[in-house]
mmCIF file of N, CA and C in Angstrom:
data_model
loop_
_atom_site.group_PDB
_atom_site.id
_atom_site.type_symbol
_atom_site.label_atom_id
_atom_site.label_comp_id
_atom_site.label_asym_id
_atom_site.label_seq_id
_atom_site.Cartn_x
_atom_site.Cartn_y
_atom_site.Cartn_z
ATOM 1 N N MET P 1353 -40.641 69.375 26.211
ATOM 2 C CA MET P 1353 -40.555 70.266 27.372
ATOM 3 C C MET P 1353 -39.131 70.302 27.887
ATOM 4 N N PRO P 1354 -38.527 71.457 27.977
ATOM 5 C CA PRO P 1354 -37.180 71.551 28.512
ATOM 6 C C PRO P 1354 -37.070 71.049 29.928
ATOM 7 N N GLY P 1355 -35.871 70.684 30.304
ATOM 8 C CA GLY P 1355 -35.650 70.255 31.699
ATOM 9 C C GLY P 1355 -35.833 71.417 32.646
ATOM 10 N N ARG P 1356 -35.717 71.105 33.898
ATOM 11 C CA ARG P 1356 -35.896 72.099 34.944
ATOM 12 C C ARG P 1356 -34.569 72.502 35.558
ATOM 13 N N THR P 1357 -34.447 73.746 35.933
ATOM 14 C CA THR P 1357 -33.252 74.195 36.659
ATOM 15 C C THR P 1357 -33.359 73.722 38.096
ATOM 16 N N LEU P 1358 -32.327 73.818 38.883
ATOM 17 C CA LEU P 1358 -32.363 73.386 40.274
ATOM 18 C C LEU P 1358 -33.389 74.151 41.045
ATOM 19 N N ALA P 1359 -33.642 75.391 40.646
ATOM 20 C CA ALA P 1359 -34.632 76.194 41.370
ATOM 21 C C ALA P 1359 -36.057 75.789 41.004
ATOM 22 N N GLY P 1360 -36.200 74.942 39.978
ATOM 23 C CA GLY P 1360 -37.511 74.432 39.637
ATOM 24 C C GLY P 1360 -38.225 75.276 38.562
ATOM 25 N N HIS P 1361 -37.526 76.267 38.031
ATOM 26 C CA HIS P 1361 -38.117 77.111 37.003
ATOM 27 C C HIS P 1361 -37.828 76.531 35.644
ATOM 28 N N SER P 1362 -38.739 76.632 34.711
ATOM 29 C CA SER P 1362 -38.489 76.146 33.347
ATOM 30 C C SER P 1362 -37.374 76.928 32.748
ATOM 31 N N ASN P 1363 -36.549 76.217 31.922
ATOM 32 C CA ASN P 1363 -35.515 76.901 31.177
ATOM 33 C C ASN P 1363 -36.187 77.743 30.075
ATOM 34 N N GLU P 1364 -35.582 78.862 29.785
ATOM 35 C CA GLU P 1364 -36.051 79.692 28.727
ATOM 36 C C GLU P 1364 -34.992 79.843 27.668
ATOM 37 N N GLY P 1365 -35.383 80.123 26.452
ATOM 38 C CA GLY P 1365 -34.414 80.300 25.371
ATOM 39 C C GLY P 1365 -34.067 79.009 24.718
ATOM 40 N N LYS P 1366 -32.905 78.985 24.126
ATOM 41 C CA LYS P 1366 -32.417 77.881 23.314
ATOM 42 C C LYS P 1366 -32.074 76.700 24.171
ATOM 43 N N THR P 1367 -32.409 75.501 23.696
ATOM 44 C CA THR P 1367 -32.142 74.280 24.438
ATOM 45 C C THR P 1367 -31.171 73.421 23.602
ATOM 46 N N MET P 1368 -30.564 72.461 24.287
ATOM 47 C CA MET P 1368 -29.804 71.431 23.604
ATOM 48 C C MET P 1368 -30.276 70.096 24.123
ATOM 49 N N PHE P 1369 -29.846 69.018 23.509
ATOM 50 C CA PHE P 1369 -30.345 67.690 23.820
ATOM 51 C C PHE P 1369 -29.251 66.926 24.534
ATOM 52 N N ARG P 1370 -29.518 66.419 25.720
ATOM 53 C CA ARG P 1370 -28.536 65.689 26.539
ATOM 54 C C ARG P 1370 -28.878 64.212 26.620
ATOM 55 N N HIS P 1371 -27.816 63.407 26.490
ATOM 56 C CA HIS P 1371 -27.920 61.938 26.592
ATOM 57 C C HIS P 1371 -27.033 61.513 27.738
ATOM 58 N N VAL P 1372 -27.617 60.784 28.701
ATOM 59 C CA VAL P 1372 -26.875 60.288 29.828
ATOM 60 C C VAL P 1372 -27.035 58.763 29.871
ATOM 61 N N VAL P 1373 -25.914 58.064 29.934
ATOM 62 C CA VAL P 1373 -25.964 56.610 30.033
ATOM 63 C C VAL P 1373 -25.061 56.179 31.176
ATOM 64 N N LEU P 1374 -25.498 55.158 31.925
ATOM 65 C CA LEU P 1374 -24.762 54.625 33.051
ATOM 66 C C LEU P 1374 -24.530 53.119 32.822
ATOM 67 N N PHE P 1375 -23.342 52.660 33.087
ATOM 68 C CA PHE P 1375 -22.996 51.271 32.914
ATOM 69 C C PHE P 1375 -22.581 50.639 34.257
ATOM 70 N N THR P 1376 -22.935 49.380 34.436
ATOM 71 C CA THR P 1376 -22.366 48.553 35.481
ATOM 72 C C THR P 1376 -21.702 47.370 34.747
ATOM 73 N N TRP P 1377 -20.469 47.104 35.090
ATOM 74 C CA TRP P 1377 -19.708 46.094 34.386
ATOM 75 C C TRP P 1377 -19.919 44.728 34.985
ATOM 76 N N ALA P 1378 -19.803 43.674 34.171
ATOM 77 C CA ALA P 1378 -19.870 42.304 34.629
ATOM 78 C C ALA P 1378 -18.716 42.066 35.612
ATOM 79 N N GLN P 1379 -18.901 41.156 36.550
ATOM 80 C CA GLN P 1379 -17.862 40.889 37.537
ATOM 81 C C GLN P 1379 -16.564 40.442 36.903
ATOM 82 N N GLU P 1380 -16.653 39.765 35.780
ATOM 83 C CA GLU P 1380 -15.395 39.251 35.121
ATOM 84 C C GLU P 1380 -14.722 40.271 34.255
ATOM 85 N N ALA P 1381 -15.279 41.481 34.161
ATOM 86 C CA ALA P 1381 -14.644 42.531 33.356
ATOM 87 C C ALA P 1381 -13.274 42.941 33.957
ATOM 88 N N THR P 1382 -12.269 42.958 33.118
ATOM 89 C CA THR P 1382 -10.942 43.296 33.601
ATOM 90 C C THR P 1382 -10.704 44.826 33.588
ATOM 91 N N GLU P 1383 -9.731 45.282 34.332
ATOM 92 C CA GLU P 1383 -9.400 46.712 34.293
ATOM 93 C C GLU P 1383 -8.966 47.132 32.895
ATOM 94 N N GLU P 1384 -8.304 46.251 32.181
ATOM 95 C CA GLU P 1384 -7.908 46.516 30.808
ATOM 96 C C GLU P 1384 -9.126 46.762 29.943
ATOM 97 N N GLN P 1385 -10.141 45.926 30.071
ATOM 98 C CA GLN P 1385 -11.351 46.068 29.265
ATOM 99 C C GLN P 1385 -12.083 47.387 29.640
ATOM 100 N N ARG P 1386 -12.158 47.669 30.895
ATOM 101 C CA ARG P 1386 -12.810 48.917 31.326
ATOM 102 C C ARG P 1386 -12.094 50.145 30.768
ATOM 103 N N ALA P 1387 -10.768 50.101 30.835
ATOM 104 C CA ALA P 1387 -9.949 51.226 30.333
ATOM 105 C C ALA P 1387 -10.152 51.334 28.800
ATOM 106 N N ARG P 1388 -10.275 50.224 28.158
ATOM 107 C CA ARG P 1388 -10.455 50.255 26.686
ATOM 108 C C ARG P 1388 -11.774 50.878 26.297
ATOM 109 N N VAL P 1389 -12.832 50.627 27.106
ATOM 110 C CA VAL P 1389 -14.127 51.281 26.835
ATOM 111 C C VAL P 1389 -13.953 52.805 26.916
ATOM 112 N N ALA P 1390 -13.306 53.300 27.966
ATOM 113 C CA ALA P 1390 -13.114 54.751 28.089
ATOM 114 C C ALA P 1390 -12.261 55.254 26.913
ATOM 115 N N GLU P 1391 -11.237 54.575 26.576
ATOM 116 C CA GLU P 1391 -10.355 54.979 25.494
ATOM 117 C C GLU P 1391 -11.125 55.067 24.159
ATOM 118 N N GLU P 1392 -11.926 54.051 23.857
ATOM 119 C CA GLU P 1392 -12.647 54.035 22.607
ATOM 120 C C GLU P 1392 -13.783 55.072 22.576
ATOM 121 N N LEU P 1393 -14.526 55.195 23.692
ATOM 122 C CA LEU P 1393 -15.566 56.224 23.753
ATOM 123 C C LEU P 1393 -14.929 57.619 23.620
ATOM 124 N N GLY P 1394 -13.768 57.820 24.200
ATOM 125 C CA GLY P 1394 -13.080 59.070 24.131
ATOM 126 C C GLY P 1394 -12.679 59.532 22.759
ATOM 127 N N LYS P 1395 -12.615 58.617 21.839
ATOM 128 C CA LYS P 1395 -12.292 58.909 20.432
ATOM 129 C C LYS P 1395 -13.510 59.461 19.693
ATOM 130 N N LEU P 1396 -14.707 59.214 20.155
ATOM 131 C CA LEU P 1396 -15.901 59.528 19.372
ATOM 132 C C LEU P 1396 -16.060 61.030 19.052
ATOM 133 N N PRO P 1397 -15.744 61.964 19.976
ATOM 134 C CA PRO P 1397 -15.894 63.373 19.629
ATOM 135 C C PRO P 1397 -15.045 63.796 18.412
ATOM 136 N N GLY P 1398 -13.947 63.135 18.190
ATOM 137 C CA GLY P 1398 -13.126 63.436 17.039
ATOM 138 C C GLY P 1398 -13.629 62.816 15.733
ATOM 139 N N VAL P 1399 -14.595 61.926 15.883
ATOM 140 C CA VAL P 1399 -15.125 61.222 14.704
ATOM 141 C C VAL P 1399 -16.554 61.701 14.346
ATOM 142 N N ILE P 1400 -17.322 62.068 15.367
ATOM 143 C CA ILE P 1400 -18.728 62.442 15.178
ATOM 144 C C ILE P 1400 -18.902 63.904 15.442
ATOM 145 N N ALA P 1401 -18.992 64.680 14.384
ATOM 146 C CA ALA P 1401 -19.035 66.167 14.488
ATOM 147 C C ALA P 1401 -20.217 66.681 15.248
ATOM 148 N N GLU P 1402 -21.302 65.942 15.312
ATOM 149 C CA GLU P 1402 -22.508 66.406 15.965
ATOM 150 C C GLU P 1402 -22.414 66.472 17.474
ATOM 151 N N ILE P 1403 -21.392 65.857 18.063
ATOM 152 C CA ILE P 1403 -21.211 65.916 19.509
ATOM 153 C C ILE P 1403 -20.747 67.308 19.900
ATOM 154 N N ARG P 1404 -21.516 67.981 20.769
ATOM 155 C CA ARG P 1404 -21.149 69.322 21.268
ATOM 156 C C ARG P 1404 -20.297 69.236 22.501
ATOM 157 N N SER P 1405 -20.635 68.323 23.386
ATOM 158 C CA SER P 1405 -19.906 68.147 24.635
ATOM 159 C C SER P 1405 -19.970 66.659 24.978
ATOM 160 N N TYR P 1406 -18.839 66.137 25.486
ATOM 161 C CA TYR P 1406 -18.791 64.677 25.773
ATOM 162 C C TYR P 1406 -17.957 64.470 27.021
ATOM 163 N N THR P 1407 -18.600 64.018 28.083
ATOM 164 C CA THR P 1407 -17.926 63.753 29.321
ATOM 165 C C THR P 1407 -18.136 62.289 29.706
ATOM 166 N N ILE P 1408 -17.026 61.618 29.995
ATOM 167 C CA ILE P 1408 -17.094 60.195 30.350
ATOM 168 C C ILE P 1408 -16.212 59.964 31.562
ATOM 169 N N GLY P 1409 -16.546 58.943 32.329
ATOM 170 C CA GLY P 1409 -15.686 58.592 33.432
ATOM 171 C C GLY P 1409 -16.242 57.564 34.374
ATOM 172 N N PRO P 1410 -15.340 56.943 35.134
ATOM 173 C CA PRO P 1410 -15.773 55.947 36.135
ATOM 174 C C PRO P 1410 -16.393 56.625 37.335
ATOM 175 N N ASP P 1411 -17.229 55.860 38.050
ATOM 176 C CA ASP P 1411 -17.821 56.315 39.275
ATOM 177 C C ASP P 1411 -16.722 56.652 40.283
ATOM 178 N N ALA P 1412 -16.914 57.674 41.088
ATOM 179 C CA ALA P 1412 -15.961 58.107 42.074
ATOM 180 C C ALA P 1412 -15.858 57.181 43.282
ATOM 181 N N GLY P 1413 -16.842 56.293 43.422
ATOM 182 C CA GLY P 1413 -16.805 55.291 44.484
ATOM 183 C C GLY P 1413 -17.212 55.859 45.831
ATOM 184 N N VAL P 1414 -17.894 57.004 45.854
ATOM 185 C CA VAL P 1414 -18.333 57.615 47.096
ATOM 186 C C VAL P 1414 -19.538 56.915 47.722
ATOM 187 N N ASN P 1415 -20.492 56.571 46.858
ATOM 188 C CA ASN P 1415 -21.734 55.907 47.370
ATOM 189 C C ASN P 1415 -21.824 54.462 46.889
ATOM 190 N N PRO P 1416 -22.153 53.553 47.752
ATOM 191 C CA PRO P 1416 -22.291 52.193 47.338
ATOM 192 C C PRO P 1416 -23.524 52.032 46.462
ATOM 193 N N GLY P 1417 -23.461 51.047 45.554
ATOM 194 C CA GLY P 1417 -24.618 50.733 44.721
ATOM 195 C C GLY P 1417 -24.723 51.542 43.423
ATOM 196 N N ASN P 1418 -23.808 52.493 43.174
ATOM 197 C CA ASN P 1418 -23.861 53.272 41.971
ATOM 198 C C ASN P 1418 -23.464 52.400 40.752
ATOM 199 N N HIS P 1419 -23.847 52.907 39.614
ATOM 200 C CA HIS P 1419 -23.312 52.332 38.367
ATOM 201 C C HIS P 1419 -21.799 52.644 38.366
ATOM 202 N N GLN P 1420 -21.090 51.974 37.485
ATOM 203 C CA GLN P 1420 -19.633 52.098 37.537
ATOM 204 C C GLN P 1420 -19.028 53.046 36.523
ATOM 205 N N PHE P 1421 -19.781 53.479 35.523
ATOM 206 C CA PHE P 1421 -19.246 54.340 34.474
ATOM 207 C C PHE P 1421 -20.371 55.170 33.906
ATOM 208 N N ALA P 1422 -20.079 56.392 33.545
ATOM 209 C CA ALA P 1422 -21.077 57.326 32.989
ATOM 210 C C ALA P 1422 -20.605 57.989 31.691
ATOM 211 N N VAL P 1423 -21.585 58.286 30.863
ATOM 212 C CA VAL P 1423 -21.397 59.091 29.663
ATOM 213 C C VAL P 1423 -22.420 60.197 29.697
ATOM 214 N N VAL P 1424 -22.016 61.450 29.510
ATOM 215 C CA VAL P 1424 -22.920 62.563 29.396
ATOM 216 C C VAL P 1424 -22.560 63.263 28.092
ATOM 217 N N ALA P 1425 -23.485 63.241 27.147
ATOM 218 C CA ALA P 1425 -23.215 63.817 25.805
ATOM 219 C C ALA P 1425 -24.291 64.840 25.503
ATOM 220 N N ASP P 1426 -23.839 65.967 24.943
ATOM 221 C CA ASP P 1426 -24.749 67.038 24.565
ATOM 222 C C ASP P 1426 -24.743 67.208 23.039
ATOM 223 N N PHE P 1427 -25.884 67.551 22.499
ATOM 224 C CA PHE P 1427 -26.097 67.705 21.067
ATOM 225 C C PHE P 1427 -26.971 68.952 20.845
ATOM 226 N N ALA P 1428 -26.862 69.550 19.679
ATOM 227 C CA ALA P 1428 -27.695 70.715 19.346
ATOM 228 C C ALA P 1428 -29.165 70.375 19.407
ATOM 229 N N ASP P 1429 -29.531 69.197 18.977
ATOM 230 C CA ASP P 1429 -30.940 68.775 18.928
ATOM 231 C C ASP P 1429 -31.020 67.275 18.852
ATOM 232 N N VAL P 1430 -32.256 66.767 18.858
ATOM 233 C CA VAL P 1430 -32.491 65.353 18.794
ATOM 234 C C VAL P 1430 -31.947 64.716 17.478
ATOM 235 N N ASP P 1431 -31.983 65.428 16.411
ATOM 236 C CA ASP P 1431 -31.461 64.907 15.144
ATOM 237 C C ASP P 1431 -29.943 64.634 15.258
ATOM 238 N N ASP P 1432 -29.237 65.554 15.883
ATOM 239 C CA ASP P 1432 -27.785 65.330 16.032
ATOM 240 C C ASP P 1432 -27.525 64.139 17.021
ATOM 241 N N TYR P 1433 -28.352 63.995 18.014
ATOM 242 C CA TYR P 1433 -28.243 62.850 18.895
ATOM 243 C C TYR P 1433 -28.419 61.535 18.097
ATOM 244 N N LEU P 1434 -29.430 61.528 17.206
ATOM 245 C CA LEU P 1434 -29.726 60.314 16.415
ATOM 246 C C LEU P 1434 -28.551 59.970 15.507
ATOM 247 N N VAL P 1435 -27.870 61.017 14.953
ATOM 248 C CA VAL P 1435 -26.684 60.736 14.162
ATOM 249 C C VAL P 1435 -25.653 60.011 15.022
ATOM 250 N N TYR P 1436 -25.418 60.508 16.231
ATOM 251 C CA TYR P 1436 -24.464 59.880 17.163
ATOM 252 C C TYR P 1436 -24.912 58.463 17.504
ATOM 253 N N ARG P 1437 -26.162 58.309 17.881
ATOM 254 C CA ARG P 1437 -26.709 57.017 18.303
ATOM 255 C C ARG P 1437 -26.468 55.953 17.249
ATOM 256 N N ASP P 1438 -26.690 56.308 15.993
ATOM 257 C CA ASP P 1438 -26.639 55.374 14.922
ATOM 258 C C ASP P 1438 -25.311 55.340 14.163
ATOM 259 N N HIS P 1439 -24.404 56.216 14.538
ATOM 260 C CA HIS P 1439 -23.099 56.291 13.826
ATOM 261 C C HIS P 1439 -22.340 54.973 13.878
ATOM 262 N N PRO P 1440 -21.788 54.518 12.809
ATOM 263 C CA PRO P 1440 -21.066 53.258 12.810
ATOM 264 C C PRO P 1440 -19.907 53.171 13.811
ATOM 265 N N ALA P 1441 -19.198 54.284 14.058
ATOM 266 C CA ALA P 1441 -18.119 54.286 15.018
ATOM 267 C C ALA P 1441 -18.678 54.051 16.435
ATOM 268 N N HIS P 1442 -19.763 54.700 16.766
ATOM 269 C CA HIS P 1442 -20.385 54.511 18.067
ATOM 270 C C HIS P 1442 -20.918 53.111 18.225
ATOM 271 N N GLN P 1443 -21.586 52.607 17.219
ATOM 272 C CA GLN P 1443 -22.136 51.273 17.251
ATOM 273 C C GLN P 1443 -21.010 50.227 17.391
ATOM 274 N N ALA P 1444 -19.843 50.489 16.756
ATOM 275 C CA ALA P 1444 -18.711 49.561 16.878
ATOM 276 C C ALA P 1444 -18.170 49.529 18.300
ATOM 277 N N VAL P 1445 -18.078 50.687 18.960
ATOM 278 C CA VAL P 1445 -17.602 50.714 20.348
ATOM 279 C C VAL P 1445 -18.551 49.923 21.246
ATOM 280 N N ILE P 1446 -19.873 50.087 21.034
ATOM 281 C CA ILE P 1446 -20.847 49.385 21.831
ATOM 282 C C ILE P 1446 -20.654 47.832 21.618
ATOM 283 N N ALA P 1447 -20.624 47.433 20.368
ATOM 284 C CA ALA P 1447 -20.572 46.001 20.054
ATOM 285 C C ALA P 1447 -19.272 45.358 20.458
ATOM 286 N N GLU P 1448 -18.149 46.023 20.241
ATOM 287 C CA GLU P 1448 -16.848 45.437 20.432
ATOM 288 C C GLU P 1448 -16.299 45.615 21.862
ATOM 289 N N HIS P 1449 -16.712 46.669 22.559
ATOM 290 C CA HIS P 1449 -16.071 46.971 23.854
ATOM 291 C C HIS P 1449 -17.047 47.027 25.030
ATOM 292 N N VAL P 1450 -18.208 47.587 24.811
ATOM 293 C CA VAL P 1450 -19.157 47.757 25.916
ATOM 294 C C VAL P 1450 -19.947 46.477 26.173
ATOM 295 N N LYS P 1451 -20.625 45.997 25.171
ATOM 296 C CA LYS P 1451 -21.527 44.815 25.389
ATOM 297 C C LYS P 1451 -20.783 43.583 25.961
ATOM 298 N N PRO P 1452 -19.566 43.300 25.513
ATOM 299 C CA PRO P 1452 -18.896 42.116 26.065
ATOM 300 C C PRO P 1452 -18.650 42.108 27.596
ATOM 301 N N ILE P 1453 -18.655 43.307 28.202
ATOM 302 C CA ILE P 1453 -18.430 43.379 29.667
ATOM 303 C C ILE P 1453 -19.587 43.997 30.421
ATOM 304 N N LEU P 1454 -20.720 44.245 29.769
ATOM 305 C CA LEU P 1454 -21.846 44.930 30.362
ATOM 306 C C LEU P 1454 -22.706 44.027 31.220
ATOM 307 N N ALA P 1455 -22.990 44.467 32.391
ATOM 308 C CA ALA P 1455 -23.956 43.770 33.279
ATOM 309 C C ALA P 1455 -25.305 44.485 33.253
ATOM 310 N N SER P 1456 -25.254 45.829 33.295
ATOM 311 C CA SER P 1456 -26.524 46.623 33.185
ATOM 312 C C SER P 1456 -26.245 47.990 32.649
ATOM 313 N N ARG P 1457 -27.333 48.551 32.112
ATOM 314 C CA ARG P 1457 -27.246 49.897 31.472
ATOM 315 C C ARG P 1457 -28.526 50.649 31.840
ATOM 316 N N ALA P 1458 -28.376 51.916 32.090
ATOM 317 C CA ALA P 1458 -29.509 52.843 32.256
ATOM 318 C C ALA P 1458 -29.245 54.057 31.398
ATOM 319 N N ALA P 1459 -30.262 54.621 30.789
ATOM 320 C CA ALA P 1459 -30.056 55.837 29.970
ATOM 321 C C ALA P 1459 -31.298 56.688 30.021
ATOM 322 N N VAL P 1460 -31.038 57.989 29.741
ATOM 323 C CA VAL P 1460 -32.107 58.958 29.649
ATOM 324 C C VAL P 1460 -31.629 60.051 28.684
ATOM 325 N N GLN P 1461 -32.595 60.631 27.974
ATOM 326 C CA GLN P 1461 -32.323 61.799 27.121
ATOM 327 C C GLN P 1461 -33.316 62.878 27.493
ATOM 328 N N PHE P 1462 -32.841 64.100 27.504
ATOM 329 C CA PHE P 1462 -33.708 65.239 27.838
ATOM 330 C C PHE P 1462 -33.161 66.527 27.332
ATOM 331 N N GLU P 1463 -33.969 67.567 27.239
ATOM 332 C CA GLU P 1463 -33.541 68.871 26.833
ATOM 333 C C GLU P 1463 -33.047 69.647 28.023
ATOM 334 N N VAL P 1464 -31.976 70.430 27.784
ATOM 335 C CA VAL P 1464 -31.413 71.313 28.797
ATOM 336 C C VAL P 1464 -31.183 72.689 28.197
ATOM 337 N N GLU P 1465 -31.078 73.685 29.063
ATOM 338 C CA GLU P 1465 -30.798 75.018 28.642
ATOM 339 C C GLU P 1465 -29.396 75.067 27.984
ATOM 340 N N ASP P 1466 -29.290 75.731 26.885
ATOM 341 C CA ASP P 1466 -27.986 75.903 26.206
ATOM 342 C C ASP P 1466 -27.397 77.218 26.739
ATOM 343 N N ARG P 1467 -26.528 77.112 27.673
ATOM 344 C CA ARG P 1467 -25.946 78.289 28.350
ATOM 345 C C ARG P 1467 -25.019 79.039 27.432
ATOM 346 N N GLU P 1468 -24.602 78.448 26.359
ATOM 347 C CA GLU P 1468 -23.709 79.134 25.403
ATOM 348 C C GLU P 1468 -24.492 79.908 24.317
ATOM 349 N N ALA P 1469 -25.784 79.716 24.266
ATOM 350 C CA ALA P 1469 -26.607 80.365 23.239
ATOM 351 C C ALA P 1469 -26.807 81.808 23.518
#
């Protein structure tokens, strides 16, 4: 079932698959380590052709209690997402840069209207 628009109406037409992940870093994580996560994640769109859109960044710090970093990635379909999820380059970033400084993670995947279709 496709996601809902802000007005609450079902999306019609072509959809794409969105992956959203939120990280909170361990207290001992350094600024250098955090920056390296962003740097390494930022390389993935050049390595994994299935990524249609890739937005990453630290929390703006407006609201207390938020996660500290977000990834929003769009794919043509779930199969392209699975290629990304399991890709060796992505798995290496997780193992080498994310997990060593990770305190918590939340993620969700859902279909959204493809406004470019």
